[in-house]
Amino acid sequence: MKIKTRELWNQAGTAYAVYDMSTSLGMTVSVTALGAAILQIAIKDESGREHPITLGFENMEPYESCICYAGATLGPNAGRIGEALLPVGPQIYQLSKNDGKNQLHGGINNLSAKLWQVTSVASSLESASILLSAVQPDGLDGYPGNRIYQVKYTLEDTNWLTIEYTAVTDAPTYINMSNHTYWNLSGNFSVSGLEQEVQIYANNVCINNKDHLPADIIPAADSVFDFRSPRQLLSLIRSVKSPVCKEQLSIGRGYNNAYILNRNQSFRPLRSAKRPAEIHKACILRDRRTGRTLKVMTDAPALVLYSGGFLSPGMTLCGGAPSSASCAIALEAQDIPDVMHLLPGNYRLSTPEQPFFRTIRYHIS
């Protein structure tokens, strides 16, 4: 497989290296060290024309400002922590606040805006990979522990993309890493991302308060949150009648809800796929017009479905289309948001003896 290196510039003239990994099936994944981010995933059609199926930008300014966390690695924590208060043993740590009174996606000095180090780039006949690393000192944004993070992107020639997260710490701390790629499988961002079909392997879903923090966990069955079988996002939103569901969709400008993943689903193993037994199906995303399908697997306990209602309009995207609200959707494999306050029994710390590990796998066909 091939890895090509190119540069993408900001308006001040700073160049960032971009690594393009490509398969023989016409899939290209582009990664940069800024935010250890996926800049773009593109697919070639039968005529050989390439279509971006993830939200990305033609220049680096939106990535520098983390304007919508497009494609970025989220950390040290993905999602919100209520009141920016982090319990670690008997001590409560005050974290930095960057979302009103709460903390979002790891705080002011989050990993999404950090320039990571490219540790290795490797390719073989069947796969290509990029390993990136970053460090954060004890006390940064309030988190305890000196931490070393690694993100490894591996693209197999079967169109499986694997993201492997690892982190070590010298003191007990909380780590919950994920990826914030937005998807529109149509390849046309003038078509709403809400026209895609979603199936999520979850029976229960978090409903949020007005600060977008989970207030309760309810059964998804027979509600606007029921994606146990494939459903089009737009059709479900238009069908909502319950005042409670209408309020939820109003808070999130669509969906911004965490699903508690089932643990008894798995895709058929593929040749050369090396994944722990704990990884299971999370969701399937489909675009009916093109027939493209995205499968997501993870060992994370939850998946946040964010339908992009807060995306800013008018940003120039890869391919030239302007952004708009819900032009793409994010599928964030992570811990249950604010788990330390919502479900303390499910709250897990990373320690020197127990490093952080997480895997997310995507397959596009």
mmCIF file of C-alpha atoms in Angstrom:
data_model
loop_
_atom_site.group_PDB
_atom_site.id
_atom_site.type_symbol
_atom_site.label_atom_id
_atom_site.label_comp_id
_atom_site.label_asym_id
_atom_site.label_seq_id
_atom_site.Cartn_x
_atom_site.Cartn_y
_atom_site.Cartn_z
ATOM 1 C CA MET A 1 0.000 0.000 0.000
ATOM 2 C CA LYS A 2 1.040 3.580 -0.593
ATOM 3 C CA ILE A 3 1.642 6.492 1.776
ATOM 4 C CA LYS A 4 2.171 9.884 0.157
ATOM 5 C CA THR A 5 3.252 13.013 2.021
ATOM 6 C CA ARG A 6 2.157 16.519 1.091
ATOM 7 C CA GLU A 7 1.751 19.891 2.799
ATOM 8 C CA LEU A 8 -1.294 21.951 3.731
ATOM 9 C CA TRP A 9 -0.829 25.598 4.680
ATOM 10 C CA ASN A 10 -2.518 28.176 6.839
ATOM 11 C CA GLN A 11 -2.850 31.820 5.802
ATOM 12 C CA ALA A 12 0.188 32.789 7.879
ATOM 13 C CA GLY A 13 2.346 30.488 5.775
ATOM 14 C CA THR A 14 2.779 27.659 8.274
ATOM 15 C CA ALA A 15 2.967 24.269 6.582
ATOM 16 C CA TYR A 16 1.607 21.056 8.078
ATOM 17 C CA ALA A 17 2.531 17.612 6.788
ATOM 18 C CA VAL A 18 -0.380 15.477 5.565
ATOM 19 C CA TYR A 19 -0.050 11.711 5.159
ATOM 20 C CA ASP A 20 -2.306 10.075 2.553
ATOM 21 C CA MET A 21 -2.784 6.307 2.930
ATOM 22 C CA SER A 22 -4.540 4.642 -0.015
ATOM 23 C CA THR A 23 -5.938 1.185 -0.717
ATOM 24 C CA SER A 24 -6.248 -0.662 -4.009
ATOM 25 C CA LEU A 25 -10.039 -0.409 -3.568
ATOM 26 C CA GLY A 26 -9.968 3.380 -3.978
ATOM 27 C CA MET A 27 -10.110 4.542 -0.355
ATOM 28 C CA THR A 28 -7.754 7.277 0.904
ATOM 29 C CA VAL A 29 -7.326 8.350 4.524
ATOM 30 C CA SER A 30 -5.480 11.625 5.125
ATOM 31 C CA VAL A 31 -3.937 12.257 8.564
ATOM 32 C CA THR A 32 -2.079 15.223 10.039
ATOM 33 C CA ALA A 33 -0.144 15.748 13.270
ATOM 34 C CA LEU A 34 -2.258 18.781 14.249
ATOM 35 C CA GLY A 35 -4.796 17.267 16.612
ATOM 36 C CA ALA A 36 -3.696 13.810 15.400
ATOM 37 C CA ALA A 37 -6.624 14.374 13.068
ATOM 38 C CA ILE A 38 -8.221 12.664 10.106
ATOM 39 C CA LEU A 39 -8.321 15.487 7.578
ATOM 40 C CA GLN A 40 -10.318 13.529 5.038
ATOM 41 C CA ILE A 41 -11.518 10.112 4.013
ATOM 42 C CA ALA A 42 -12.299 9.836 0.322
ATOM 43 C CA ILE A 43 -13.678 7.079 -1.906
ATOM 44 C CA LYS A 44 -13.346 6.672 -5.675
ATOM 45 C CA ASP A 45 -16.453 5.856 -7.676
ATOM 46 C CA GLU A 46 -16.576 3.477 -10.655
ATOM 47 C CA SER A 47 -15.330 6.201 -12.999
ATOM 48 C CA GLY A 48 -12.304 6.865 -10.783
ATOM 49 C CA ARG A 49 -13.585 10.190 -9.461
ATOM 50 C CA GLU A 50 -12.749 10.788 -5.792
ATOM 51 C CA HIS A 51 -15.459 11.852 -3.344
ATOM 52 C CA PRO A 52 -14.822 13.097 0.212
ATOM 53 C CA ILE A 53 -17.141 11.296 2.631
ATOM 54 C CA THR A 54 -15.930 13.057 5.778
ATOM 55 C CA LEU A 55 -16.139 16.740 6.614
ATOM 56 C CA GLY A 56 -12.805 18.458 6.039
ATOM 57 C CA PHE A 57 -11.327 21.809 5.059
ATOM 58 C CA GLU A 58 -9.034 23.090 2.329
ATOM 59 C CA ASN A 59 -6.788 25.006 4.757
ATOM 60 C CA MET A 60 -5.569 24.545 8.313
ATOM 61 C CA GLU A 61 -7.222 27.445 10.165
ATOM 62 C CA PRO A 62 -10.344 25.495 11.169
ATOM 63 C CA TYR A 63 -8.135 22.737 12.592
ATOM 64 C CA GLU A 64 -5.967 25.230 14.494
ATOM 65 C CA SER A 65 -9.026 26.780 16.141
ATOM 66 C CA CYS A 66 -10.854 23.466 16.715
ATOM 67 C CA ILE A 67 -13.927 25.188 15.350
ATOM 68 C CA CYS A 68 -15.905 21.941 15.195
ATOM 69 C CA TYR A 69 -13.258 19.319 16.155
ATOM 70 C CA ALA A 70 -13.535 17.905 12.626
ATOM 71 C CA GLY A 71 -11.627 14.612 12.454
ATOM 72 C CA ALA A 72 -9.667 15.408 15.596
ATOM 73 C CA THR A 73 -8.487 13.161 18.387
ATOM 74 C CA LEU A 74 -10.506 14.026 21.489
ATOM 75 C CA GLY A 75 -8.701 14.020 24.804
ATOM 76 C CA PRO A 76 -7.870 13.736 27.551
ATOM 77 C CA ASN A 77 -11.655 13.401 27.734
ATOM 78 C CA ALA A 78 -14.209 13.110 24.952
ATOM 79 C CA GLY A 79 -17.423 14.930 25.813
ATOM 80 C CA ARG A 80 -18.462 17.035 28.787
ATOM 81 C CA ILE A 81 -17.689 16.863 32.483
ATOM 82 C CA GLY A 82 -20.309 18.547 34.651
ATOM 83 C CA GLU A 83 -19.180 21.590 36.641
ATOM 84 C CA ALA A 84 -15.659 20.714 35.395
ATOM 85 C CA LEU A 85 -15.227 18.659 38.577
ATOM 86 C CA LEU A 86 -13.192 15.451 38.375
ATOM 87 C CA PRO A 87 -13.242 13.001 41.318
ATOM 88 C CA VAL A 88 -10.059 10.947 41.707
ATOM 89 C CA GLY A 89 -10.162 8.890 44.859
ATOM 90 C CA PRO A 90 -10.999 11.150 47.799
ATOM 91 C CA GLN A 91 -9.934 14.292 45.942
ATOM 92 C CA ILE A 92 -11.987 16.506 43.631
ATOM 93 C CA TYR A 93 -9.975 18.263 40.914
ATOM 94 C CA GLN A 94 -11.198 21.529 39.426
ATOM 95 C CA LEU A 95 -10.724 21.332 35.659
ATOM 96 C CA SER A 96 -10.579 24.243 33.237
ATOM 97 C CA LYS A 97 -13.972 25.392 31.953
ATOM 98 C CA ASN A 98 -14.427 25.874 28.217
ATOM 99 C CA ASP A 99 -18.170 25.197 27.844
ATOM 100 C CA GLY A 100 -19.901 27.535 30.240
ATOM 101 C CA LYS A 101 -19.554 26.027 33.718
ATOM 102 C CA ASN A 102 -18.565 22.645 32.262
ATOM 103 C CA GLN A 103 -15.558 21.220 30.468
ATOM 104 C CA LEU A 104 -15.812 19.990 26.859
ATOM 105 C CA HIS A 105 -13.428 17.619 25.050
ATOM 106 C CA GLY A 106 -10.560 17.949 27.514
ATOM 107 C CA GLY A 107 -10.495 21.669 28.227
ATOM 108 C CA ILE A 108 -8.618 24.689 26.969
ATOM 109 C CA ASN A 109 -5.367 22.836 26.183
ATOM 110 C CA ASN A 110 -7.055 19.767 24.735
ATOM 111 C CA LEU A 111 -5.331 17.240 22.491
ATOM 112 C CA SER A 112 -7.429 18.300 19.473
ATOM 113 C CA ALA A 113 -5.480 21.564 19.131
ATOM 114 C CA LYS A 114 -2.055 20.127 19.965
ATOM 115 C CA LEU A 115 0.675 19.478 17.420
ATOM 116 C CA TRP A 116 1.509 15.796 17.911
ATOM 117 C CA GLN A 117 4.768 14.105 16.983
ATOM 118 C CA VAL A 118 4.766 11.617 14.121
ATOM 119 C CA THR A 119 6.600 8.676 15.671
ATOM 120 C CA SER A 120 6.539 6.246 12.745
ATOM 121 C CA VAL A 121 5.152 5.780 9.245
ATOM 122 C CA ALA A 122 5.047 2.263 7.844
ATOM 123 C CA SER A 123 3.565 0.438 4.873
ATOM 124 C CA SER A 124 3.405 -3.100 3.563
ATOM 125 C CA LEU A 125 1.560 -4.995 0.857
ATOM 126 C CA GLU A 126 -1.617 -5.293 2.969
ATOM 127 C CA SER A 127 -1.603 -2.234 5.250
ATOM 128 C CA ALA A 128 -0.232 1.207 6.049
ATOM 129 C CA SER A 129 0.025 2.887 9.439
ATOM 130 C CA ILE A 130 0.893 6.162 11.138
ATOM 131 C CA LEU A 131 1.789 6.412 14.835
ATOM 132 C CA LEU A 132 1.553 9.764 16.632
ATOM 133 C CA SER A 133 2.402 10.723 20.206
ATOM 134 C CA ALA A 134 1.822 13.643 22.583
ATOM 135 C CA VAL A 135 2.502 14.482 26.228
ATOM 136 C CA GLN A 136 0.665 16.532 28.842
ATOM 137 C CA PRO A 137 2.126 17.549 32.210
ATOM 138 C CA ASP A 138 0.588 17.038 35.625
ATOM 139 C CA GLY A 139 -1.996 19.734 36.399
ATOM 140 C CA LEU A 140 -2.639 20.897 32.827
ATOM 141 C CA ASP A 141 -6.308 21.924 32.662
ATOM 142 C CA GLY A 142 -6.594 20.459 36.163
ATOM 143 C CA TYR A 143 -5.947 16.808 35.280
ATOM 144 C CA PRO A 144 -3.562 14.926 37.582
ATOM 145 C CA GLY A 145 -0.651 12.899 36.245
ATOM 146 C CA ASN A 146 2.081 13.306 33.673
ATOM 147 C CA ARG A 147 0.598 11.588 30.639
ATOM 148 C CA ILE A 148 1.946 10.171 27.387
ATOM 149 C CA TYR A 149 -0.578 9.509 24.609
ATOM 150 C CA GLN A 150 -0.328 7.528 21.396
ATOM 151 C CA VAL A 151 -2.707 7.249 18.462
ATOM 152 C CA LYS A 152 -2.114 4.695 15.719
ATOM 153 C CA TYR A 153 -4.028 4.791 12.438
ATOM 154 C CA THR A 154 -3.864 1.573 10.409
ATOM 155 C CA LEU A 155 -5.511 1.278 7.001
ATOM 156 C CA GLU A 156 -5.817 -2.228 5.599
ATOM 157 C CA ASP A 157 -6.185 -2.933 1.903
ATOM 158 C CA THR A 158 -9.625 -4.393 2.673
ATOM 159 C CA ASN A 159 -10.826 -0.823 3.514
ATOM 160 C CA TRP A 160 -10.730 -1.403 7.281
ATOM 161 C CA LEU A 161 -9.428 1.624 9.198
ATOM 162 C CA THR A 162 -8.373 0.996 12.810
ATOM 163 C CA ILE A 163 -7.658 3.665 15.412
ATOM 164 C CA GLU A 164 -5.790 2.454 18.491
ATOM 165 C CA TYR A 165 -5.424 4.748 21.494
ATOM 166 C CA THR A 166 -3.011 4.160 24.359
ATOM 167 C CA ALA A 167 -2.058 6.407 27.259
ATOM 168 C CA VAL A 168 0.171 5.967 30.293
ATOM 169 C CA THR A 169 0.231 8.083 33.439
ATOM 170 C CA ASP A 170 2.363 8.337 36.564
ATOM 171 C CA ALA A 171 -0.646 9.044 38.806
ATOM 172 C CA PRO A 172 -4.321 8.038 38.882
ATOM 173 C CA THR A 173 -6.241 10.153 36.369
ATOM 174 C CA TYR A 174 -9.150 10.044 33.948
ATOM 175 C CA ILE A 175 -8.568 9.382 30.243
ATOM 176 C CA ASN A 176 -11.327 8.893 27.678
ATOM 177 C CA MET A 177 -10.077 9.344 24.115
ATOM 178 C CA SER A 178 -12.070 9.238 20.885
ATOM 179 C CA ASN A 179 -12.272 10.613 17.347
ATOM 180 C CA HIS A 180 -14.589 13.333 16.048
ATOM 181 C CA THR A 181 -14.893 12.618 12.333
ATOM 182 C CA TYR A 182 -18.100 13.828 10.651
ATOM 183 C CA TRP A 183 -19.600 11.595 7.948
ATOM 184 C CA ASN A 184 -21.654 12.208 4.832
ATOM 185 C CA LEU A 185 -21.405 9.049 2.748
ATOM 186 C CA SER A 186 -23.112 10.660 -0.237
ATOM 187 C CA GLY A 187 -19.888 12.547 -0.962
ATOM 188 C CA ASN A 188 -22.010 15.649 -1.571
ATOM 189 C CA PHE A 189 -22.131 18.021 1.393
ATOM 190 C CA SER A 190 -24.949 20.040 -0.145
ATOM 191 C CA VAL A 191 -27.046 16.950 0.687
ATOM 192 C CA SER A 192 -28.038 16.864 4.347
ATOM 193 C CA GLY A 193 -26.295 14.326 6.544
ATOM 194 C CA LEU A 194 -29.732 13.664 8.034
ATOM 195 C CA GLU A 195 -30.685 11.798 4.860
ATOM 196 C CA GLN A 196 -28.412 8.938 5.914
ATOM 197 C CA GLU A 197 -29.714 5.776 7.551
ATOM 198 C CA VAL A 198 -28.348 4.782 10.955
ATOM 199 C CA GLN A 199 -28.477 1.535 12.897
ATOM 200 C CA ILE A 200 -27.068 1.578 16.435
ATOM 201 C CA TYR A 201 -26.561 -1.579 18.470
ATOM 202 C CA ALA A 202 -27.953 -0.154 21.689
ATOM 203 C CA ASN A 203 -31.149 -0.604 23.670
ATOM 204 C CA ASN A 204 -30.682 2.416 25.938
ATOM 205 C CA VAL A 205 -29.917 6.075 25.354
ATOM 206 C CA CYS A 206 -28.996 9.101 27.469
ATOM 207 C CA ILE A 207 -31.343 12.075 27.487
ATOM 208 C CA ASN A 208 -29.724 15.431 28.163
ATOM 209 C CA ASN A 209 -30.324 18.550 30.176
ATOM 210 C CA LYS A 210 -29.977 22.007 28.640
ATOM 211 C CA ASP A 211 -26.210 21.918 29.216
ATOM 212 C CA HIS A 212 -25.984 18.822 26.962
ATOM 213 C CA LEU A 213 -25.102 16.641 29.954
ATOM 214 C CA PRO A 214 -26.890 13.315 30.459
ATOM 215 C CA ALA A 215 -29.762 13.630 32.926
ATOM 216 C CA ASP A 216 -31.078 10.064 32.678
ATOM 217 C CA ILE A 217 -30.828 6.805 30.733
ATOM 218 C CA ILE A 218 -34.007 5.532 29.089
ATOM 219 C CA PRO A 219 -34.988 2.662 26.748
ATOM 220 C CA ALA A 220 -34.662 3.728 23.120
ATOM 221 C CA ALA A 221 -37.498 1.427 21.963
ATOM 222 C CA ASP A 222 -40.455 2.996 20.171
ATOM 223 C CA SER A 223 -39.106 6.525 20.376
ATOM 224 C CA VAL A 224 -37.344 9.019 18.150
ATOM 225 C CA PHE A 225 -34.124 7.538 19.582
ATOM 226 C CA ASP A 226 -34.846 3.998 18.392
ATOM 227 C CA PHE A 227 -32.129 2.992 15.905
ATOM 228 C CA ARG A 228 -32.120 -0.710 16.739
ATOM 229 C CA SER A 229 -33.030 -1.226 13.080
ATOM 230 C CA PRO A 230 -31.951 1.071 10.206
ATOM 231 C CA ARG A 231 -33.786 4.394 10.294
ATOM 232 C CA GLN A 232 -33.313 7.610 8.376
ATOM 233 C CA LEU A 233 -32.455 10.469 10.711
ATOM 234 C CA LEU A 234 -34.576 13.038 8.901
ATOM 235 C CA SER A 235 -37.666 10.819 8.830
ATOM 236 C CA LEU A 236 -37.452 10.158 12.564
ATOM 237 C CA ILE A 237 -36.994 13.838 13.380
ATOM 238 C CA ARG A 238 -40.032 14.761 11.288
ATOM 239 C CA SER A 239 -42.126 12.057 12.932
ATOM 240 C CA VAL A 240 -41.569 13.167 16.539
ATOM 241 C CA LYS A 241 -44.726 13.850 18.528
ATOM 242 C CA SER A 242 -43.751 13.417 22.168
ATOM 243 C CA PRO A 243 -43.115 16.761 23.940
ATOM 244 C CA VAL A 244 -40.162 15.192 25.795
ATOM 245 C CA CYS A 245 -38.566 14.027 22.539
ATOM 246 C CA LYS A 246 -39.247 17.383 20.886
ATOM 247 C CA GLU A 247 -37.465 19.101 23.758
ATOM 248 C CA GLN A 248 -34.481 16.747 23.438
ATOM 249 C CA LEU A 249 -34.149 17.386 19.711
ATOM 250 C CA SER A 250 -34.477 21.124 20.349
ATOM 251 C CA ILE A 251 -31.645 21.056 22.912
ATOM 252 C CA GLY A 252 -29.316 19.243 20.498
ATOM 253 C CA ARG A 253 -30.605 20.859 17.281
ATOM 254 C CA GLY A 254 -31.181 17.247 16.324
ATOM 255 C CA TYR A 255 -29.331 14.382 17.964
ATOM 256 C CA ASN A 256 -26.519 14.802 20.472
ATOM 257 C CA ASN A 257 -27.143 11.716 22.581
ATOM 258 C CA ALA A 258 -25.044 8.889 23.951
ATOM 259 C CA TYR A 259 -26.138 5.303 23.318
ATOM 260 C CA ILE A 260 -25.151 2.556 25.762
ATOM 261 C CA LEU A 261 -23.804 -0.109 23.442
ATOM 262 C CA ASN A 262 -24.869 -3.741 23.589
ATOM 263 C CA ARG A 263 -22.091 -6.252 24.062
ATOM 264 C CA ASN A 264 -23.323 -9.281 22.110
ATOM 265 C CA GLN A 265 -22.845 -8.183 18.507
ATOM 266 C CA SER A 266 -19.870 -8.852 16.224
ATOM 267 C CA PHE A 267 -19.080 -8.671 12.531
ATOM 268 C CA ARG A 268 -17.573 -11.658 10.757
ATOM 269 C CA PRO A 269 -13.776 -11.578 11.276
ATOM 270 C CA LEU A 270 -11.759 -10.582 8.241
ATOM 271 C CA ARG A 271 -8.341 -11.765 7.125
ATOM 272 C CA SER A 272 -5.496 -9.869 8.812
ATOM 273 C CA ALA A 273 -7.890 -8.222 11.275
ATOM 274 C CA LYS A 274 -6.210 -8.305 14.677
ATOM 275 C CA ARG A 275 -8.617 -7.056 17.309
ATOM 276 C CA PRO A 276 -9.363 -7.939 20.921
ATOM 277 C CA ALA A 277 -12.403 -10.060 21.689
ATOM 278 C CA GLU A 278 -13.973 -7.132 23.518
ATOM 279 C CA ILE A 279 -14.608 -5.213 20.297
ATOM 280 C CA HIS A 280 -18.195 -5.360 19.075
ATOM 281 C CA LYS A 281 -20.559 -3.746 16.613
ATOM 282 C CA ALA A 282 -21.447 -0.163 17.424
ATOM 283 C CA CYS A 283 -23.392 1.063 14.387
ATOM 284 C CA ILE A 284 -23.931 0.997 10.642
ATOM 285 C CA LEU A 285 -24.359 4.150 8.563
ATOM 286 C CA ARG A 286 -25.776 3.962 5.025
ATOM 287 C CA ASP A 287 -26.344 6.291 2.110
ATOM 288 C CA ARG A 288 -29.102 4.888 -0.076
ATOM 289 C CA ARG A 289 -28.290 6.990 -3.132
ATOM 290 C CA THR A 290 -24.752 5.714 -3.542
ATOM 291 C CA GLY A 291 -25.094 2.439 -1.648
ATOM 292 C CA ARG A 292 -22.093 3.312 0.529
ATOM 293 C CA THR A 293 -21.996 1.738 3.975
ATOM 294 C CA LEU A 294 -19.902 2.501 7.048
ATOM 295 C CA LYS A 295 -19.561 -0.114 9.799
ATOM 296 C CA VAL A 296 -18.219 0.942 13.191
ATOM 297 C CA MET A 297 -16.809 -1.383 15.851
ATOM 298 C CA THR A 298 -15.343 -0.475 19.224
ATOM 299 C CA ASP A 299 -14.561 -1.597 22.748
ATOM 300 C CA ALA A 300 -15.919 1.691 24.126
ATOM 301 C CA PRO A 301 -19.083 1.418 26.251
ATOM 302 C CA ALA A 302 -21.004 4.197 24.481
ATOM 303 C CA LEU A 303 -21.486 5.882 21.127
ATOM 304 C CA VAL A 304 -22.518 9.528 20.856
ATOM 305 C CA LEU A 305 -24.695 10.270 17.846
ATOM 306 C CA TYR A 306 -24.220 13.961 17.031
ATOM 307 C CA SER A 307 -26.176 15.056 13.985
ATOM 308 C CA GLY A 308 -24.188 18.253 13.487
ATOM 309 C CA GLY A 309 -26.891 20.760 14.348
ATOM 310 C CA PHE A 310 -24.369 23.287 15.662
ATOM 311 C CA LEU A 311 -22.057 23.185 12.621
ATOM 312 C CA SER A 312 -21.397 26.728 11.423
ATOM 313 C CA PRO A 313 -22.689 27.619 7.944
ATOM 314 C CA GLY A 314 -20.554 28.938 5.118
ATOM 315 C CA MET A 315 -17.200 27.272 5.827
ATOM 316 C CA THR A 316 -15.497 26.073 2.641
ATOM 317 C CA LEU A 317 -15.172 22.290 2.742
ATOM 318 C CA CYS A 318 -12.956 19.939 0.774
ATOM 319 C CA GLY A 319 -14.499 19.731 -2.668
ATOM 320 C CA GLY A 320 -15.681 23.343 -2.531
ATOM 321 C CA ALA A 321 -19.136 22.944 -0.956
ATOM 322 C CA PRO A 322 -20.092 25.307 1.891
ATOM 323 C CA SER A 323 -20.845 23.825 5.297
ATOM 324 C CA SER A 324 -24.317 23.965 6.809
ATOM 325 C CA ALA A 325 -26.013 22.679 9.930
ATOM 326 C CA SER A 326 -26.259 18.866 9.811
ATOM 327 C CA CYS A 327 -24.312 18.580 6.542
ATOM 328 C CA ALA A 328 -22.551 15.632 8.230
ATOM 329 C CA ILE A 329 -22.903 13.594 11.422
ATOM 330 C CA ALA A 330 -20.400 12.451 14.038
ATOM 331 C CA LEU A 331 -20.282 9.012 15.667
ATOM 332 C CA GLU A 332 -18.102 9.260 18.792
ATOM 333 C CA ALA A 333 -17.106 5.992 20.515
ATOM 334 C CA GLN A 334 -16.336 6.887 24.110
ATOM 335 C CA ASP A 335 -17.283 6.495 27.761
ATOM 336 C CA ILE A 336 -20.763 7.481 28.871
ATOM 337 C CA PRO A 337 -20.575 11.298 29.070
ATOM 338 C CA ASP A 338 -20.110 12.673 32.586
ATOM 339 C CA VAL A 339 -19.986 9.074 33.810
ATOM 340 C CA MET A 340 -18.328 10.040 37.091
ATOM 341 C CA HIS A 341 -21.482 11.938 38.092
ATOM 342 C CA LEU A 342 -24.189 10.006 36.229
ATOM 343 C CA LEU A 343 -23.033 6.446 36.927
ATOM 344 C CA PRO A 344 -20.157 6.459 39.430
ATOM 345 C CA GLY A 345 -20.118 2.655 39.479
ATOM 346 C CA ASN A 346 -19.097 2.666 35.786
ATOM 347 C CA TYR A 347 -16.357 5.256 36.282
ATOM 348 C CA ARG A 348 -12.872 3.911 35.591
ATOM 349 C CA LEU A 349 -9.573 5.669 36.207
ATOM 350 C CA SER A 350 -6.275 5.053 34.462
ATOM 351 C CA THR A 351 -3.334 4.383 36.770
ATOM 352 C CA PRO A 352 0.387 3.599 36.410
ATOM 353 C CA GLU A 353 -0.574 -0.070 36.679
ATOM 354 C CA GLN A 354 -3.613 0.174 34.382
ATOM 355 C CA PRO A 355 -2.921 2.274 31.256
ATOM 356 C CA PHE A 356 -5.681 3.480 28.957
ATOM 357 C CA PHE A 357 -6.510 1.495 25.812
ATOM 358 C CA ARG A 358 -9.262 1.975 23.240
ATOM 359 C CA THR A 359 -9.880 0.721 19.712
ATOM 360 C CA ILE A 360 -12.257 1.988 17.026
ATOM 361 C CA ARG A 361 -12.595 0.223 13.675
ATOM 362 C CA TYR A 362 -14.324 1.477 10.538
ATOM 363 C CA HIS A 363 -15.134 -0.392 7.343
ATOM 364 C CA ILE A 364 -16.375 1.378 4.211
ATOM 365 C CA SER A 365 -17.926 -0.435 1.288
#
